[in-house]
mmCIF file of C-alpha atoms in Angstrom:
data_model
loop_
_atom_site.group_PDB
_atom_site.id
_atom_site.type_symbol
_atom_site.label_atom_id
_atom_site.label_comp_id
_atom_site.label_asym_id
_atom_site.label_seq_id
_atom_site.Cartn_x
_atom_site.Cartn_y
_atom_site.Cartn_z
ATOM 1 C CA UNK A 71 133.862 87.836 131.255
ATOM 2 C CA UNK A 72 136.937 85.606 129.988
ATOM 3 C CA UNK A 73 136.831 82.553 130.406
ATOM 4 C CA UNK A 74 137.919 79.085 128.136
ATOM 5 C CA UNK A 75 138.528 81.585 124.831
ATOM 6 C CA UNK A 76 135.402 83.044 125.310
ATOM 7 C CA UNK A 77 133.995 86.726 126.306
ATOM 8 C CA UNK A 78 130.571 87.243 127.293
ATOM 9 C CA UNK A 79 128.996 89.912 129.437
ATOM 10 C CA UNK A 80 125.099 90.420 130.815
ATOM 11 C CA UNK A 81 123.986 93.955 129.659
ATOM 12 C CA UNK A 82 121.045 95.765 130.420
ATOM 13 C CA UNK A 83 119.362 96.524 127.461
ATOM 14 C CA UNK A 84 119.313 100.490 127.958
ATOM 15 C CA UNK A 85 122.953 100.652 128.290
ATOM 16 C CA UNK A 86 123.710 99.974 124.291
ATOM 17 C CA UNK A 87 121.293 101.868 122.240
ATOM 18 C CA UNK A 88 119.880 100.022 119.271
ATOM 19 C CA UNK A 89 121.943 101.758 116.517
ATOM 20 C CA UNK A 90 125.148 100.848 118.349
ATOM 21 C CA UNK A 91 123.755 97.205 118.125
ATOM 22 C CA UNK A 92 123.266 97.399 114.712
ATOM 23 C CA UNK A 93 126.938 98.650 113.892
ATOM 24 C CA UNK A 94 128.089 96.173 117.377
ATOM 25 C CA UNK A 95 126.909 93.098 115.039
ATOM 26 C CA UNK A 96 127.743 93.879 112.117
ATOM 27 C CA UNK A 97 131.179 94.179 112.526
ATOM 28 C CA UNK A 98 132.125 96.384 110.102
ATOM 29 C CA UNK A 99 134.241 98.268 112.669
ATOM 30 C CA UNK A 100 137.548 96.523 112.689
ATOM 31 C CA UNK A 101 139.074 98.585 115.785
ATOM 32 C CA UNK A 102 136.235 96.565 118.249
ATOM 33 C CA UNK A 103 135.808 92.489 118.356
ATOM 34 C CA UNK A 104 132.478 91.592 116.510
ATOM 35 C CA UNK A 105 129.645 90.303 118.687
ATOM 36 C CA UNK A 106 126.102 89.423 118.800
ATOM 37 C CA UNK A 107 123.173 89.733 121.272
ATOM 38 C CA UNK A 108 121.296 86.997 122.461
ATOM 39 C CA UNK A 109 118.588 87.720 125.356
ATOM 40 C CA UNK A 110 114.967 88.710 125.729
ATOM 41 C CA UNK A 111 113.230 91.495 127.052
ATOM 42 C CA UNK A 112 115.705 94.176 129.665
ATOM 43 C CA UNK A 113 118.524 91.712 130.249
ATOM 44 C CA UNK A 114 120.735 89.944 127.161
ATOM 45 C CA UNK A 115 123.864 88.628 126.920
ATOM 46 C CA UNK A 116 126.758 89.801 124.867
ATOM 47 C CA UNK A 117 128.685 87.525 123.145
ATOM 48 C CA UNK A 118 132.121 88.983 121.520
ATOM 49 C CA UNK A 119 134.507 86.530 118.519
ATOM 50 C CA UNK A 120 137.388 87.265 120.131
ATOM 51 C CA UNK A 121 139.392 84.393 117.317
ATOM 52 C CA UNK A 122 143.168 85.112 118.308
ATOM 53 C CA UNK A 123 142.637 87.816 121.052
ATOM 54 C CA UNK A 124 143.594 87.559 124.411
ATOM 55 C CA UNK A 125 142.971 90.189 127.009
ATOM 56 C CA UNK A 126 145.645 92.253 128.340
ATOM 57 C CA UNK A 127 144.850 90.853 131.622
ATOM 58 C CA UNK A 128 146.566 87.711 130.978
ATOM 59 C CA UNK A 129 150.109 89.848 130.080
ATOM 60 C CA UNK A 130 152.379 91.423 132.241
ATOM 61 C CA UNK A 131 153.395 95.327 130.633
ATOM 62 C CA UNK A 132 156.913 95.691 131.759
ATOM 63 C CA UNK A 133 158.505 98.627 130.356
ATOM 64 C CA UNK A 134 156.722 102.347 129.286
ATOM 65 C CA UNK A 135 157.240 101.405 125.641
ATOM 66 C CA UNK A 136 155.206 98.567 125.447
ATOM 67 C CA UNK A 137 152.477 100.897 127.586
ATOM 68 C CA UNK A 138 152.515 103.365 125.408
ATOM 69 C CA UNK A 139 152.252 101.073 122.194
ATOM 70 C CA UNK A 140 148.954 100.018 123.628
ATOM 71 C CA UNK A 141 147.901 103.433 124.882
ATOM 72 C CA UNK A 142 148.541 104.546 121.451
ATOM 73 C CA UNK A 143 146.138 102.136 119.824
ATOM 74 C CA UNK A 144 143.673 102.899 121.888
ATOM 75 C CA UNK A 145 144.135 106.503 121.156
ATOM 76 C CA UNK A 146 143.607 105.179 117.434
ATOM 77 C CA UNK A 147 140.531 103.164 117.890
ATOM 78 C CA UNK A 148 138.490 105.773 120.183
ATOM 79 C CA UNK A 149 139.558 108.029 117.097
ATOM 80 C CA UNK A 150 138.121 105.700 114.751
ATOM 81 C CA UNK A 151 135.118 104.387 116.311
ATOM 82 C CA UNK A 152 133.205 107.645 116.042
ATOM 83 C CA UNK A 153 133.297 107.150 112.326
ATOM 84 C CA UNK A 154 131.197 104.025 113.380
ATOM 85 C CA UNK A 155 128.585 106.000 115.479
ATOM 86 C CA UNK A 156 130.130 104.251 118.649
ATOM 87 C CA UNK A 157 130.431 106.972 121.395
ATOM 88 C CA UNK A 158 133.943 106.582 122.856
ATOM 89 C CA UNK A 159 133.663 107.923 126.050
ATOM 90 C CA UNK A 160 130.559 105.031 126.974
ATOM 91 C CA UNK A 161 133.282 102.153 126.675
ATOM 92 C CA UNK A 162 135.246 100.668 129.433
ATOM 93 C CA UNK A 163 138.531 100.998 128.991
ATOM 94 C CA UNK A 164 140.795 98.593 130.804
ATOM 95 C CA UNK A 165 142.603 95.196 130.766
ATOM 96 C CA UNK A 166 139.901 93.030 130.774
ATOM 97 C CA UNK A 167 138.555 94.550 127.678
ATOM 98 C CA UNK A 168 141.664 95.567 125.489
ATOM 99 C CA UNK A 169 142.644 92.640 123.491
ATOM 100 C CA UNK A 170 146.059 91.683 122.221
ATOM 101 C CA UNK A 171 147.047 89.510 119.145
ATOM 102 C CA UNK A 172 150.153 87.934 120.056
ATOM 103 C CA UNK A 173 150.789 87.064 115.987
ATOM 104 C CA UNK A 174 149.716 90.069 114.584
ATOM 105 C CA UNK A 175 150.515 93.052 117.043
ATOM 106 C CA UNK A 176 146.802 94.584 116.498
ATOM 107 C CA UNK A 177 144.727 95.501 119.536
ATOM 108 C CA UNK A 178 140.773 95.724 119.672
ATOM 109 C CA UNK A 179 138.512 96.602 122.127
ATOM 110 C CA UNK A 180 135.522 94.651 123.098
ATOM 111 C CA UNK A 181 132.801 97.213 123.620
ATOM 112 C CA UNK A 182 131.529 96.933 127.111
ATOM 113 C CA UNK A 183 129.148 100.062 128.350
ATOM 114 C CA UNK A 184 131.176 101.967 131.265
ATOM 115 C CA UNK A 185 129.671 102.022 134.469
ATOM 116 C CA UNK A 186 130.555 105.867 135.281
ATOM 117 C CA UNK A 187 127.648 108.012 134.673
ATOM 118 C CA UNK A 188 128.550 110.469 133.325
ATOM 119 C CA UNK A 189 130.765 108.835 130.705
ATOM 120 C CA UNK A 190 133.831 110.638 130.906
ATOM 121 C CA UNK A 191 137.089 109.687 128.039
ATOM 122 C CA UNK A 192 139.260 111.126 130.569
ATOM 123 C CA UNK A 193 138.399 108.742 133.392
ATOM 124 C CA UNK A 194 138.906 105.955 131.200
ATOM 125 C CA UNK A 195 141.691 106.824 129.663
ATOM 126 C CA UNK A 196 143.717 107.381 133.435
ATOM 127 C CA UNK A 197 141.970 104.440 134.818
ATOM 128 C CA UNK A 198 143.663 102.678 131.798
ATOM 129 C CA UNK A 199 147.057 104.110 132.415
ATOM 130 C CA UNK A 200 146.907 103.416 136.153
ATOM 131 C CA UNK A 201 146.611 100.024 135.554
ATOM 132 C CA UNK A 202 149.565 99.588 132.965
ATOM 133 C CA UNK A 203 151.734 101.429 135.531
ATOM 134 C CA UNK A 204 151.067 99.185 137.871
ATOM 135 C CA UNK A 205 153.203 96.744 135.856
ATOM 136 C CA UNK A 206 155.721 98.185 134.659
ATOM 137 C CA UNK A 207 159.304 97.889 135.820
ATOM 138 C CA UNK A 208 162.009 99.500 133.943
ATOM 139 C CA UNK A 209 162.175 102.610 135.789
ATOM 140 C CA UNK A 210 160.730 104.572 133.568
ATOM 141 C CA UNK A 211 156.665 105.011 134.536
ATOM 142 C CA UNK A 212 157.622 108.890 135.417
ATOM 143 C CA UNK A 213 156.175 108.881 131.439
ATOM 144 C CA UNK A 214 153.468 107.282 131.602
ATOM 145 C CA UNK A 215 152.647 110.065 134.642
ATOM 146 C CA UNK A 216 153.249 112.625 132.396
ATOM 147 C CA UNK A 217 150.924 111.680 129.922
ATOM 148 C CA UNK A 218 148.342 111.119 132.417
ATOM 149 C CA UNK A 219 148.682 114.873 133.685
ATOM 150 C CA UNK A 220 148.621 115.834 129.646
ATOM 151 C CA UNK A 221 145.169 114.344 129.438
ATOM 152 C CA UNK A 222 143.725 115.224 132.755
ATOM 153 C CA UNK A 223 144.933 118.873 132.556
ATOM 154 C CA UNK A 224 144.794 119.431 128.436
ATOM 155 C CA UNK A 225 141.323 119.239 126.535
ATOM 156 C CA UNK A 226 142.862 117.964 123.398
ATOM 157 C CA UNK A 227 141.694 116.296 120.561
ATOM 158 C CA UNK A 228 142.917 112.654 119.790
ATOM 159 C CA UNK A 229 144.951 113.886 117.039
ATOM 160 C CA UNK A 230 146.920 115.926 119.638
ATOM 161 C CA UNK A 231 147.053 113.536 122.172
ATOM 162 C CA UNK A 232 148.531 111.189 120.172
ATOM 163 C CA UNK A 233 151.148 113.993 118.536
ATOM 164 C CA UNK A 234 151.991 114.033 122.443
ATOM 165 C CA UNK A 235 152.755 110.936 123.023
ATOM 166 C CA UNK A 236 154.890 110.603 119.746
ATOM 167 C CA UNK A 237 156.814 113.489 121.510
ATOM 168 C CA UNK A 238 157.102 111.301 124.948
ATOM 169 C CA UNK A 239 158.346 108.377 122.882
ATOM 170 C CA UNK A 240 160.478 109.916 121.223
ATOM 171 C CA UNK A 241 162.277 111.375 124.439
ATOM 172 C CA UNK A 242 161.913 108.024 126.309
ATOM 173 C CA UNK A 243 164.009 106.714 123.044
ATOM 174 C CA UNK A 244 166.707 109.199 123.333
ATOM 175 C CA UNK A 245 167.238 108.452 127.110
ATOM 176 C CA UNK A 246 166.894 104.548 126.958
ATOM 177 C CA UNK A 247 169.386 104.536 123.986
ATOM 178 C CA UNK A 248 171.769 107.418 125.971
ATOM 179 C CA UNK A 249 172.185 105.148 129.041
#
């Protein structure tokens, strides 16, 4: 995966269909890192130009703010790579393949197939807040619970899930600025 400022994955060929490829190297979708294909026959190799992205394994998430600043991106992208014919729930969500760029703020995501069959959003998306709990340590990951029970009980869109989470910051704000 990472490894000397470089991302690269083995796929099997059925698990990105061709027109994904197609929009995958083109990369005229700005929320996912551009890549190419290089391989032959059922097995290739995925190459992603990750310039100035590093992956969120490499940073510690301390504090439910920062959390939900990246869970709110990622909220934006899966919004906006359907526009792109990218299936959202088919990506792996997680921090080996959320990027981070430390000058700029912005947050891609380098489009690796999930392994769950079914795909499933949800799953992701928990699996993805599981693991920025697990770093955080300002005593405040009771939010980050409650948004995980919003999206594993609720079957909202990604509008509303992120009009949720504006809500949860927006408490979180009022209590860290209270105390």
């Amino acid at each position: 995966m990472w490894e000397n400022n470089e991302y690269k994955m083995k796929l099997n060929d059925s698990k990105v269909l061709e027109y994904e490829k197609v929009m995958l190297i083109s990369g005229e979708c700005n929320y996912l890192i551009p890549m190419i294909f290089i391989g032959e026959n059922s097995e290739q190799v995925a190459y992603y130009d990750c310039s100035g992205f590093v992956p969120l394994k490499h940073y510690s998430v301390e504090t439910v703010e920062d959390a939900f600043f990246i869970i709110e991106n990622v909220i934006i992208i899966i919004r906006g790579i359907a526009d792109y014919l990218i299936t959202p729930a088919k990506i792996q969500l997680n921090k080996d393949t959320i990027f981070y760029n430390t000058d700029t703020g912005e947050i891609k995501i380098a489009y690796v197939p999930a392994t769950d069959s079914p795909a499933d959003l949800k799953r992701n998306l928990l699996n993805l807040i599981a693991q920025l709990k697990a770093d955080v340590s300002d005593g405040c990951d009771d939010y980050l619970d409650r948004f995980a029970r919003i999206i594993h009980y609720g079957n909202f869109h990604m509008d509303e899930l992120l009009n949720r989470l504006g809500f949860l910051r927006r408490e979180l704000y009022s209590q860290t600025t209270s105390s």
